[in-house]
JSON list of C-alpha atoms in Angstrom, two decimals:
[
{"chain": "A", "resi": 11, "resn": "MET", "atom": "CA", "xyz": [-8.88, -16.16, 23.82]},
{"chain": "A", "resi": 12, "resn": "ARG", "atom": "CA", "xyz": [-7.61, -18.39, 20.99]},
{"chain": "A", "resi": 13, "resn": "ILE", "atom": "CA", "xyz": [-5.17, -16.48, 18.80]},
{"chain": "A", "resi": 14, "resn": "LEU", "atom": "CA", "xyz": [-3.73, -17.38, 15.38]},
{"chain": "A", "resi": 15, "resn": "ILE", "atom": "CA", "xyz": [-0.30, -15.92, 14.57]},
{"chain": "A", "resi": 16, "resn": "VAL", "atom": "CA", "xyz": [0.52, -15.38, 10.89]},
{"chain": "A", "resi": 17, "resn": "ASP", "atom": "CA", "xyz": [4.16, -14.55, 10.12]},
{"chain": "A", "resi": 18, "resn": "ASP", "atom": "CA", "xyz": [6.64, -16.09, 7.69]},
{"chain": "A", "resi": 19, "resn": "HIS", "atom": "CA", "xyz": [9.51, -15.89, 10.20]},
{"chain": "A", "resi": 20, "resn": "ALA", "atom": "CA", "xyz": [9.57, -18.66, 12.82]},
{"chain": "A", "resi": 21, "resn": "LEU", "atom": "CA", "xyz": [11.74, -16.52, 15.10]},
{"chain": "A", "resi": 22, "resn": "LEU", "atom": "CA", "xyz": [9.19, -13.70, 15.15]},
{"chain": "A", "resi": 23, "resn": "ARG", "atom": "CA", "xyz": [6.34, -16.12, 15.80]},
{"chain": "A", "resi": 24, "resn": "ALA", "atom": "CA", "xyz": [8.34, -17.48, 18.73]},
{"chain": "A", "resi": 25, "resn": "GLY", "atom": "CA", "xyz": [8.87, -13.94, 19.99]},
{"chain": "A", "resi": 26, "resn": "VAL", "atom": "CA", "xyz": [5.15, -13.22, 19.91]},
{"chain": "A", "resi": 27, "resn": "LYS", "atom": "CA", "xyz": [4.42, -16.47, 21.75]},
{"chain": "A", "resi": 28, "resn": "HIS", "atom": "CA", "xyz": [7.00, -15.57, 24.38]},
{"chain": "A", "resi": 29, "resn": "ILE", "atom": "CA", "xyz": [5.46, -12.14, 24.94]},
{"chain": "A", "resi": 30, "resn": "LEU", "atom": "CA", "xyz": [1.97, -13.62, 25.27]},
{"chain": "A", "resi": 31, "resn": "SER", "atom": "CA", "xyz": [3.07, -16.49, 27.52]},
{"chain": "A", "resi": 32, "resn": "GLU", "atom": "CA", "xyz": [2.90, -14.06, 30.44]},
{"chain": "A", "resi": 33, "resn": "HIS", "atom": "CA", "xyz": [-0.83, -13.48, 29.83]},
{"chain": "A", "resi": 34, "resn": "PRO", "atom": "CA", "xyz": [-2.90, -16.55, 30.83]},
{"chain": "A", "resi": 35, "resn": "ASP", "atom": "CA", "xyz": [-6.08, -15.19, 29.24]},
{"chain": "A", "resi": 36, "resn": "ILE", "atom": "CA", "xyz": [-4.48, -15.31, 25.77]},
{"chain": "A", "resi": 37, "resn": "GLU", "atom": "CA", "xyz": [-3.63, -18.65, 24.14]},
{"chain": "A", "resi": 38, "resn": "VAL", "atom": "CA", "xyz": [-1.56, -18.85, 20.96]},
{"chain": "A", "resi": 39, "resn": "ALA", "atom": "CA", "xyz": [-3.52, -21.83, 19.62]},
{"chain": "A", "resi": 40, "resn": "GLY", "atom": "CA", "xyz": [-2.12, -21.84, 16.09]},
{"chain": "A", "resi": 41, "resn": "GLU", "atom": "CA", "xyz": [0.51, -20.55, 13.72]},
{"chain": "A", "resi": 42, "resn": "ALA", "atom": "CA", "xyz": [0.74, -20.01, 9.96]},
{"chain": "A", "resi": 43, "resn": "SER", "atom": "CA", "xyz": [3.74, -19.03, 7.86]},
{"chain": "A", "resi": 44, "resn": "ASN", "atom": "CA", "xyz": [1.90, -17.72, 4.80]},
{"chain": "A", "resi": 45, "resn": "GLY", "atom": "CA", "xyz": [-1.48, -16.58, 3.54]},
{"chain": "A", "resi": 46, "resn": "ALA", "atom": "CA", "xyz": [-2.62, -19.96, 2.25]},
{"chain": "A", "resi": 47, "resn": "GLU", "atom": "CA", "xyz": [-1.92, -21.64, 5.59]},
{"chain": "A", "resi": 48, "resn": "ALA", "atom": "CA", "xyz": [-3.66, -18.82, 7.42]},
{"chain": "A", "resi": 49, "resn": "LEU", "atom": "CA", "xyz": [-6.81, -19.09, 5.30]},
{"chain": "A", "resi": 50, "resn": "ALA", "atom": "CA", "xyz": [-6.91, -22.88, 5.73]},
{"chain": "A", "resi": 51, "resn": "ARG", "atom": "CA", "xyz": [-6.72, -22.60, 9.51]},
{"chain": "A", "resi": 52, "resn": "ILE", "atom": "CA", "xyz": [-9.25, -19.78, 9.61]},
{"chain": "A", "resi": 53, "resn": "GLN", "atom": "CA", "xyz": [-11.70, -21.86, 7.57]},
{"chain": "A", "resi": 54, "resn": "ALA", "atom": "CA", "xyz": [-11.16, -24.98, 9.69]},
{"chain": "A", "resi": 55, "resn": "GLU", "atom": "CA", "xyz": [-11.17, -23.56, 13.24]},
{"chain": "A", "resi": 56, "resn": "ASN", "atom": "CA", "xyz": [-12.65, -20.85, 15.41]},
{"chain": "A", "resi": 57, "resn": "TRP", "atom": "CA", "xyz": [-10.47, -17.97, 16.58]},
{"chain": "A", "resi": 58, "resn": "ASN", "atom": "CA", "xyz": [-10.95, -14.91, 18.74]},
{"chain": "A", "resi": 59, "resn": "ALA", "atom": "CA", "xyz": [-8.40, -12.88, 16.79]},
{"chain": "A", "resi": 60, "resn": "VAL", "atom": "CA", "xyz": [-5.62, -13.11, 14.18]},
{"chain": "A", "resi": 61, "resn": "VAL", "atom": "CA", "xyz": [-2.23, -11.43, 14.63]},
{"chain": "A", "resi": 62, "resn": "LEU", "atom": "CA", "xyz": [-1.00, -10.80, 11.09]},
{"chain": "A", "resi": 63, "resn": "ASP", "atom": "CA", "xyz": [2.38, -9.73, 9.76]},
{"chain": "A", "resi": 64, "resn": "MET", "atom": "CA", "xyz": [2.17, -7.40, 6.75]},
{"chain": "A", "resi": 65, "resn": "SER", "atom": "CA", "xyz": [5.41, -8.32, 4.99]},
{"chain": "A", "resi": 66, "resn": "MET", "atom": "CA", "xyz": [5.06, -11.87, 3.73]},
{"chain": "A", "resi": 67, "resn": "PRO", "atom": "CA", "xyz": [5.84, -13.30, 0.28]},
{"chain": "A", "resi": 68, "resn": "GLY", "atom": "CA", "xyz": [2.99, -13.62, -2.17]},
{"chain": "A", "resi": 69, "resn": "LYS", "atom": "CA", "xyz": [-0.22, -11.72, -1.48]},
{"chain": "A", "resi": 70, "resn": "SER", "atom": "CA", "xyz": [0.13, -8.25, -0.04]},
{"chain": "A", "resi": 71, "resn": "GLY", "atom": "CA", "xyz": [-1.00, -7.93, 3.55]},
{"chain": "A", "resi": 72, "resn": "VAL", "atom": "CA", "xyz": [-3.93, -5.78, 2.50]},
{"chain": "A", "resi": 73, "resn": "GLU", "atom": "CA", "xyz": [-5.10, -8.41, 0.00]},
{"chain": "A", "resi": 74, "resn": "LEU", "atom": "CA", "xyz": [-4.90, -11.10, 2.67]},
{"chain": "A", "resi": 75, "resn": "ILE", "atom": "CA", "xyz": [-6.89, -8.99, 5.11]},
{"chain": "A", "resi": 76, "resn": "LYS", "atom": "CA", "xyz": [-9.66, -8.57, 2.54]},
{"chain": "A", "resi": 77, "resn": "GLN", "atom": "CA", "xyz": [-9.70, -12.31, 1.86]},
{"chain": "A", "resi": 78, "resn": "ILE", "atom": "CA", "xyz": [-9.84, -13.18, 5.56]},
{"chain": "A", "resi": 79, "resn": "LYS", "atom": "CA", "xyz": [-12.71, -10.75, 6.09]},
{"chain": "A", "resi": 80, "resn": "ALA", "atom": "CA", "xyz": [-14.54, -12.26, 3.13]},
{"chain": "A", "resi": 81, "resn": "GLU", "atom": "CA", "xyz": [-14.27, -15.69, 4.79]},
{"chain": "A", "resi": 82, "resn": "ARG", "atom": "CA", "xyz": [-14.86, -14.52, 8.39]},
{"chain": "A", "resi": 83, "resn": "PRO", "atom": "CA", "xyz": [-16.35, -11.00, 8.43]},
{"chain": "A", "resi": 84, "resn": "LYS", "atom": "CA", "xyz": [-16.49, -10.82, 12.24]},
{"chain": "A", "resi": 85, "resn": "LEU", "atom": "CA", "xyz": [-12.97, -12.16, 12.91]},
{"chain": "A", "resi": 86, "resn": "PRO", "atom": "CA", "xyz": [-10.77, -9.36, 14.36]},
{"chain": "A", "resi": 87, "resn": "ILE", "atom": "CA", "xyz": [-7.38, -8.87, 12.72]},
{"chain": "A", "resi": 88, "resn": "LEU", "atom": "CA", "xyz": [-4.51, -7.16, 14.50]},
{"chain": "A", "resi": 89, "resn": "VAL", "atom": "CA", "xyz": [-1.74, -6.15, 12.11]},
{"chain": "A", "resi": 90, "resn": "LEU", "atom": "CA", "xyz": [1.75, -6.44, 13.59]},
{"chain": "A", "resi": 91, "resn": "SER", "atom": "CA", "xyz": [4.10, -4.65, 11.24]},
{"chain": "A", "resi": 92, "resn": "MET", "atom": "CA", "xyz": [7.62, -3.33, 10.89]},
{"chain": "A", "resi": 93, "resn": "HIS", "atom": "CA", "xyz": [6.20, -0.38, 8.96]},
{"chain": "A", "resi": 94, "resn": "THR", "atom": "CA", "xyz": [5.56, 2.75, 11.02]},
{"chain": "A", "resi": 95, "resn": "GLU", "atom": "CA", "xyz": [4.06, 4.84, 8.21]},
{"chain": "A", "resi": 96, "resn": "ASP", "atom": "CA", "xyz": [0.62, 6.18, 9.05]},
{"chain": "A", "resi": 97, "resn": "VAL", "atom": "CA", "xyz": [-0.61, 5.82, 5.47]},
{"chain": "A", "resi": 98, "resn": "TYR", "atom": "CA", "xyz": [0.31, 2.12, 5.44]},
{"chain": "A", "resi": 99, "resn": "ALA", "atom": "CA", "xyz": [-1.62, 1.64, 8.67]},
{"chain": "A", "resi": 100, "resn": "VAL", "atom": "CA", "xyz": [-4.64, 3.45, 7.30]},
{"chain": "A", "resi": 101, "resn": "ARG", "atom": "CA", "xyz": [-4.74, 1.12, 4.29]},
{"chain": "A", "resi": 102, "resn": "THR", "atom": "CA", "xyz": [-4.87, -1.97, 6.50]},
{"chain": "A", "resi": 103, "resn": "LEU", "atom": "CA", "xyz": [-7.65, -0.51, 8.65]},
{"chain": "A", "resi": 104, "resn": "LYS", "atom": "CA", "xyz": [-9.69, 0.50, 5.61]},
{"chain": "A", "resi": 105, "resn": "ALA", "atom": "CA", "xyz": [-9.24, -3.05, 4.29]},
{"chain": "A", "resi": 106, "resn": "GLY", "atom": "CA", "xyz": [-10.88, -4.45, 7.42]},
{"chain": "A", "resi": 107, "resn": "ALA", "atom": "CA", "xyz": [-8.22, -4.81, 10.12]},
{"chain": "A", "resi": 108, "resn": "SER", "atom": "CA", "xyz": [-9.26, -3.93, 13.67]},
{"chain": "A", "resi": 109, "resn": "GLY", "atom": "CA", "xyz": [-5.86, -2.76, 14.84]},
{"chain": "A", "resi": 110, "resn": "TYR", "atom": "CA", "xyz": [-2.35, -1.79, 13.79]},
{"chain": "A", "resi": 111, "resn": "LEU", "atom": "CA", "xyz": [0.70, -2.18, 16.01]},
{"chain": "A", "resi": 112, "resn": "CYS", "atom": "CA", "xyz": [4.33, -1.56, 15.12]},
{"chain": "A", "resi": 113, "resn": "LYS", "atom": "CA", "xyz": [6.61, -4.45, 16.09]},
{"chain": "A", "resi": 114, "resn": "ASP", "atom": "CA", "xyz": [8.80, -2.02, 18.03]},
{"chain": "A", "resi": 115, "resn": "ASN", "atom": "CA", "xyz": [5.93, -1.63, 20.52]},
{"chain": "A", "resi": 116, "resn": "ALA", "atom": "CA", "xyz": [4.88, -5.28, 20.64]},
{"chain": "A", "resi": 117, "resn": "GLU", "atom": "CA", "xyz": [6.46, -6.15, 23.96]},
{"chain": "A", "resi": 118, "resn": "THR", "atom": "CA", "xyz": [4.53, -3.50, 25.88]},
{"chain": "A", "resi": 119, "resn": "GLN", "atom": "CA", "xyz": [1.29, -3.21, 23.90]},
{"chain": "A", "resi": 120, "resn": "LEU", "atom": "CA", "xyz": [0.60, -6.54, 22.18]},
{"chain": "A", "resi": 121, "resn": "ALA", "atom": "CA", "xyz": [-1.57, -8.15, 24.86]},
{"chain": "A", "resi": 122, "resn": "GLN", "atom": "CA", "xyz": [-3.54, -4.92, 25.33]},
{"chain": "A", "resi": 123, "resn": "ALA", "atom": "CA", "xyz": [-4.09, -4.64, 21.57]},
{"chain": "A", "resi": 124, "resn": "ILE", "atom": "CA", "xyz": [-5.28, -8.25, 21.26]},
{"chain": "A", "resi": 125, "resn": "ARG", "atom": "CA", "xyz": [-7.74, -7.87, 24.12]},
{"chain": "A", "resi": 126, "resn": "LYS", "atom": "CA", "xyz": [-9.16, -4.71, 22.63]},
{"chain": "A", "resi": 127, "resn": "VAL", "atom": "CA", "xyz": [-9.72, -6.03, 19.10]},
{"chain": "A", "resi": 128, "resn": "ALA", "atom": "CA", "xyz": [-11.01, -9.40, 20.39]},
{"chain": "A", "resi": 129, "resn": "LYS", "atom": "CA", "xyz": [-13.72, -7.52, 22.30]},
{"chain": "A", "resi": 130, "resn": "GLY", "atom": "CA", "xyz": [-14.78, -5.66, 19.16]},
{"chain": "A", "resi": 131, "resn": "GLY", "atom": "CA", "xyz": [-12.72, -2.50, 19.63]},
{"chain": "A", "resi": 132, "resn": "LEU", "atom": "CA", "xyz": [-10.15, -0.74, 17.46]},
{"chain": "A", "resi": 133, "resn": "PHE", "atom": "CA", "xyz": [-6.48, -0.35, 18.34]},
{"chain": "A", "resi": 134, "resn": "MET", "atom": "CA", "xyz": [-4.28, 2.28, 16.69]},
{"chain": "A", "resi": 135, "resn": "SER", "atom": "CA", "xyz": [-2.04, 5.21, 17.52]},
{"chain": "A", "resi": 136, "resn": "GLN", "atom": "CA", "xyz": [-3.46, 8.71, 17.74]},
{"chain": "A", "resi": 137, "resn": "ALA", "atom": "CA", "xyz": [-1.60, 9.73, 14.57]},
{"chain": "A", "resi": 138, "resn": "VAL", "atom": "CA", "xyz": [-3.13, 6.83, 12.64]},
{"chain": "A", "resi": 139, "resn": "ALA", "atom": "CA", "xyz": [-6.60, 7.59, 14.03]},
{"chain": "A", "resi": 140, "resn": "GLU", "atom": "CA", "xyz": [-6.34, 11.20, 12.92]},
{"chain": "A", "resi": 141, "resn": "LYS", "atom": "CA", "xyz": [-5.14, 10.30, 9.43]},
{"chain": "A", "resi": 142, "resn": "LEU", "atom": "CA", "xyz": [-7.89, 7.69, 9.08]},
{"chain": "A", "resi": 143, "resn": "ALA", "atom": "CA", "xyz": [-10.51, 10.24, 10.09]},
{"chain": "A", "resi": 144, "resn": "VAL", "atom": "CA", "xyz": [-9.22, 12.78, 7.58]},
{"chain": "A", "resi": 145, "resn": "GLU", "atom": "CA", "xyz": [-9.27, 10.23, 4.75]},
{"chain": "A", "resi": 146, "resn": "MET", "atom": "CA", "xyz": [-12.75, 8.98, 5.62]},
{"chain": "A", "resi": 147, "resn": "LEU", "atom": "CA", "xyz": [-14.17, 12.50, 5.83]},
{"chain": "A", "resi": 148, "resn": "SER", "atom": "CA", "xyz": [-12.48, 13.98, 2.76]},
{"chain": "A", "resi": 149, "resn": "GLY", "atom": "CA", "xyz": [-13.44, 13.29, -0.83]},
{"chain": "A", "resi": 150, "resn": "THR", "atom": "CA", "xyz": [-11.10, 11.60, -3.29]},
{"chain": "A", "resi": 151, "resn": "SER", "atom": "CA", "xyz": [-10.95, 14.64, -5.60]},
{"chain": "A", "resi": 152, "resn": "ASP", "atom": "CA", "xyz": [-8.39, 16.37, -3.40]},
{"chain": "A", "resi": 153, "resn": "ALA", "atom": "CA", "xyz": [-6.71, 13.20, -2.21]},
{"chain": "A", "resi": 154, "resn": "PRO", "atom": "CA", "xyz": [-2.92, 12.91, -2.61]},
{"chain": "A", "resi": 155, "resn": "PRO", "atom": "CA", "xyz": [-1.98, 10.72, -5.61]},
{"chain": "A", "resi": 156, "resn": "HIS", "atom": "CA", "xyz": [-0.49, 7.94, -3.48]},
{"chain": "A", "resi": 157, "resn": "THR", "atom": "CA", "xyz": [-3.83, 7.34, -1.76]},
{"chain": "A", "resi": 158, "resn": "LEU", "atom": "CA", "xyz": [-5.39, 6.48, -5.13]},
{"chain": "A", "resi": 159, "resn": "LEU", "atom": "CA", "xyz": [-2.99, 3.59, -5.83]},
{"chain": "A", "resi": 160, "resn": "SER", "atom": "CA", "xyz": [-4.21, 0.02, -5.63]},
{"chain": "A", "resi": 161, "resn": "ASP", "atom": "CA", "xyz": [-2.92, -2.07, -2.73]},
{"chain": "A", "resi": 162, "resn": "ARG", "atom": "CA", "xyz": [-0.34, -3.83, -4.91]},
{"chain": "A", "resi": 163, "resn": "GLU", "atom": "CA", "xyz": [0.74, -0.57, -6.55]},
{"chain": "A", "resi": 164, "resn": "TYR", "atom": "CA", "xyz": [1.25, 1.04, -3.16]},
{"chain": "A", "resi": 165, "resn": "GLN", "atom": "CA", "xyz": [3.26, -1.96, -1.95]},
{"chain": "A", "resi": 166, "resn": "ILE", "atom": "CA", "xyz": [5.56, -1.72, -4.99]},
{"chain": "A", "resi": 167, "resn": "PHE", "atom": "CA", "xyz": [5.78, 2.07, -4.62]},
{"chain": "A", "resi": 168, "resn": "GLN", "atom": "CA", "xyz": [7.02, 1.58, -1.06]},
{"chain": "A", "resi": 169, "resn": "LEU", "atom": "CA", "xyz": [9.67, -0.92, -2.14]},
{"chain": "A", "resi": 170, "resn": "ILE", "atom": "CA", "xyz": [10.91, 1.31, -4.98]},
{"chain": "A", "resi": 171, "resn": "ALA", "atom": "CA", "xyz": [11.22, 4.21, -2.54]},
{"chain": "A", "resi": 172, "resn": "ARG", "atom": "CA", "xyz": [13.32, 1.94, -0.34]},
{"chain": "A", "resi": 173, "resn": "GLY", "atom": "CA", "xyz": [15.74, 1.36, -3.19]},
{"chain": "A", "resi": 174, "resn": "ARG", "atom": "CA", "xyz": [14.60, -2.05, -4.44]},
{"chain": "A", "resi": 175, "resn": "SER", "atom": "CA", "xyz": [15.06, -2.87, -8.13]},
{"chain": "A", "resi": 176, "resn": "VAL", "atom": "CA", "xyz": [12.27, -4.38, -10.21]},
{"chain": "A", "resi": 177, "resn": "THR", "atom": "CA", "xyz": [14.01, -7.76, -10.07]},
{"chain": "A", "resi": 178, "resn": "GLU", "atom": "CA", "xyz": [14.40, -7.58, -6.29]},
{"chain": "A", "resi": 179, "resn": "ILE", "atom": "CA", "xyz": [10.75, -6.64, -5.87]},
{"chain": "A", "resi": 180, "resn": "ALA", "atom": "CA", "xyz": [9.68, -9.52, -8.12]},
{"chain": "A", "resi": 181, "resn": "ASP", "atom": "CA", "xyz": [11.71, -11.97, -6.01]},
{"chain": "A", "resi": 182, "resn": "GLU", "atom": "CA", "xyz": [10.41, -10.56, -2.72]},
{"chain": "A", "resi": 183, "resn": "LEU", "atom": "CA", "xyz": [6.74, -10.63, -3.76]},
{"chain": "A", "resi": 184, "resn": "ASN", "atom": "CA", "xyz": [6.89, -13.84, -5.81]},
{"chain": "A", "resi": 185, "resn": "LEU", "atom": "CA", "xyz": [5.79, -11.99, -8.94]},
{"chain": "A", "resi": 186, "resn": "SER", "atom": "CA", "xyz": [7.19, -11.93, -12.46]},
{"chain": "A", "resi": 187, "resn": "VAL", "atom": "CA", "xyz": [9.47, -9.06, -13.48]},
{"chain": "A", "resi": 188, "resn": "LYS", "atom": "CA", "xyz": [6.94, -8.17, -16.19]},
{"chain": "A", "resi": 189, "resn": "THR", "atom": "CA", "xyz": [4.11, -7.90, -13.64]},
{"chain": "A", "resi": 190, "resn": "VAL", "atom": "CA", "xyz": [6.16, -5.65, -11.36]},
{"chain": "A", "resi": 191, "resn": "SER", "atom": "CA", "xyz": [7.18, -3.49, -14.32]},
{"chain": "A", "resi": 192, "resn": "THR", "atom": "CA", "xyz": [3.53, -3.10, -15.34]},
{"chain": "A", "resi": 193, "resn": "HIS", "atom": "CA", "xyz": [2.54, -2.04, -11.81]},
{"chain": "A", "resi": 194, "resn": "LYS", "atom": "CA", "xyz": [5.47, 0.36, -11.71]},
{"chain": "A", "resi": 195, "resn": "THR", "atom": "CA", "xyz": [4.39, 2.00, -14.97]},
{"chain": "A", "resi": 196, "resn": "ARG", "atom": "CA", "xyz": [0.80, 2.35, -13.79]},
{"chain": "A", "resi": 197, "resn": "LEU", "atom": "CA", "xyz": [1.65, 3.78, -10.38]},
{"chain": "A", "resi": 198, "resn": "MET", "atom": "CA", "xyz": [4.03, 6.34, -11.91]},
{"chain": "A", "resi": 199, "resn": "GLN", "atom": "CA", "xyz": [1.27, 7.40, -14.30]},
{"chain": "A", "resi": 200, "resn": "LYS", "atom": "CA", "xyz": [-1.24, 7.74, -11.46]},
{"chain": "A", "resi": 201, "resn": "MET", "atom": "CA", "xyz": [1.25, 9.75, -9.42]},
{"chain": "A", "resi": 202, "resn": "ASN", "atom": "CA", "xyz": [2.25, 11.86, -12.42]},
{"chain": "A", "resi": 203, "resn": "VAL", "atom": "CA", "xyz": [5.98, 11.29, -11.96]},
{"chain": "A", "resi": 204, "resn": "ALA", "atom": "CA", "xyz": [8.40, 10.86, -14.85]},
{"chain": "A", "resi": 205, "resn": "ASN", "atom": "CA", "xyz": [11.10, 8.76, -13.22]},
{"chain": "A", "resi": 206, "resn": "VAL", "atom": "CA", "xyz": [12.18, 6.94, -10.07]},
{"chain": "A", "resi": 207, "resn": "ALA", "atom": "CA", "xyz": [13.98, 10.01, -8.73]},
{"chain": "A", "resi": 208, "resn": "GLU", "atom": "CA", "xyz": [10.72, 12.00, -8.76]},
{"chain": "A", "resi": 209, "resn": "LEU", "atom": "CA", "xyz": [8.91, 9.08, -7.11]},
{"chain": "A", "resi": 210, "resn": "ILE", "atom": "CA", "xyz": [11.49, 8.92, -4.32]},
{"chain": "A", "resi": 211, "resn": "HIS", "atom": "CA", "xyz": [11.33, 12.68, -3.84]},
{"chain": "A", "resi": 212, "resn": "TYR", "atom": "CA", "xyz": [7.53, 12.41, -3.55]},
{"chain": "A", "resi": 213, "resn": "ALA", "atom": "CA", "xyz": [7.86, 9.67, -0.93]},
{"chain": "A", "resi": 214, "resn": "ILE", "atom": "CA", "xyz": [10.28, 11.73, 1.13]},
{"chain": "A", "resi": 215, "resn": "ARG", "atom": "CA", "xyz": [8.24, 14.93, 0.78]},
{"chain": "A", "resi": 216, "resn": "HIS", "atom": "CA", "xyz": [5.13, 13.14, 2.06]},
{"chain": "A", "resi": 217, "resn": "ASP", "atom": "CA", "xyz": [7.08, 11.30, 4.78]},
{"chain": "A", "resi": 218, "resn": "LEU", "atom": "CA", "xyz": [5.99, 7.90, 3.48]},
{"chain": "A", "resi": 219, "resn": "VAL", "atom": "CA", "xyz": [9.26, 6.06, 4.05]},
{"chain": "A", "resi": 220, "resn": "PRO", "atom": "CA", "xyz": [11.25, 5.98, 7.31]},
{"chain": "A", "resi": 221, "resn": "GLU", "atom": "CA", "xyz": [14.52, 7.91, 6.96]},
{"chain": "A", "resi": 222, "resn": "GLU", "atom": "CA", "xyz": [16.70, 4.83, 7.57]},
{"chain": "A", "resi": 223, "resn": "ASN", "atom": "CA", "xyz": [14.99, 2.99, 4.66]},
{"chain": "A", "resi": 224, "resn": "ARG", "atom": "CA", "xyz": [15.08, 5.77, 2.11]},
{"chain": "A", "resi": 225, "resn": "MET", "atom": "CA", "xyz": [16.93, 5.51, -1.18]},
{"chain": "A", "resi": 226, "resn": "PRO", "atom": "CA", "xyz": [19.09, 8.63, -1.73]},
{"chain": "A", "resi": 227, "resn": "GLU", "atom": "CA", "xyz": [17.47, 11.22, -3.98]}
]
């Protein structure tokens, strides 16, 4: 199986290659450090699966997934992410990914996950599967406010809840401060919160941010 690794950190790409070097049926045949490189390689070559990091500069991971699926609808995408939140995983799967694996579990589960998605299957934890099923079966009228955010709004919501300032978010996502501020205003309106403190409290109450990454209330 020819695999494309997409991650902006060379060290992490090397780690993935090292893990997969023990599995002769899986060949890391290409690497990309950003979304533009990934799309160029996907358009130019044939792949059995893409292993995609979610936290890269520029396009959000969800946006990149949608763009890849628009170019290659049948190409399986396995998301390899530092984020453990179930809601974040559900968003990637609804965008078109075939699997979601936390980097903490990569050493033991990566090869298994790649094989499964490359053969047309889905790979996710039981908690993610349950949350995905609930969201797919329930209507949006009773959906929690955070599930109604756009992909970019949700990404910025996550970063605010982790304590990032508007300027820091703009630098991290390669956006203007004005653009981030506009998204911040819209997401707070959608979530019906008056200030950042209420937003952080919401994130903690709904267990949307790991405890070690939370900004104090």
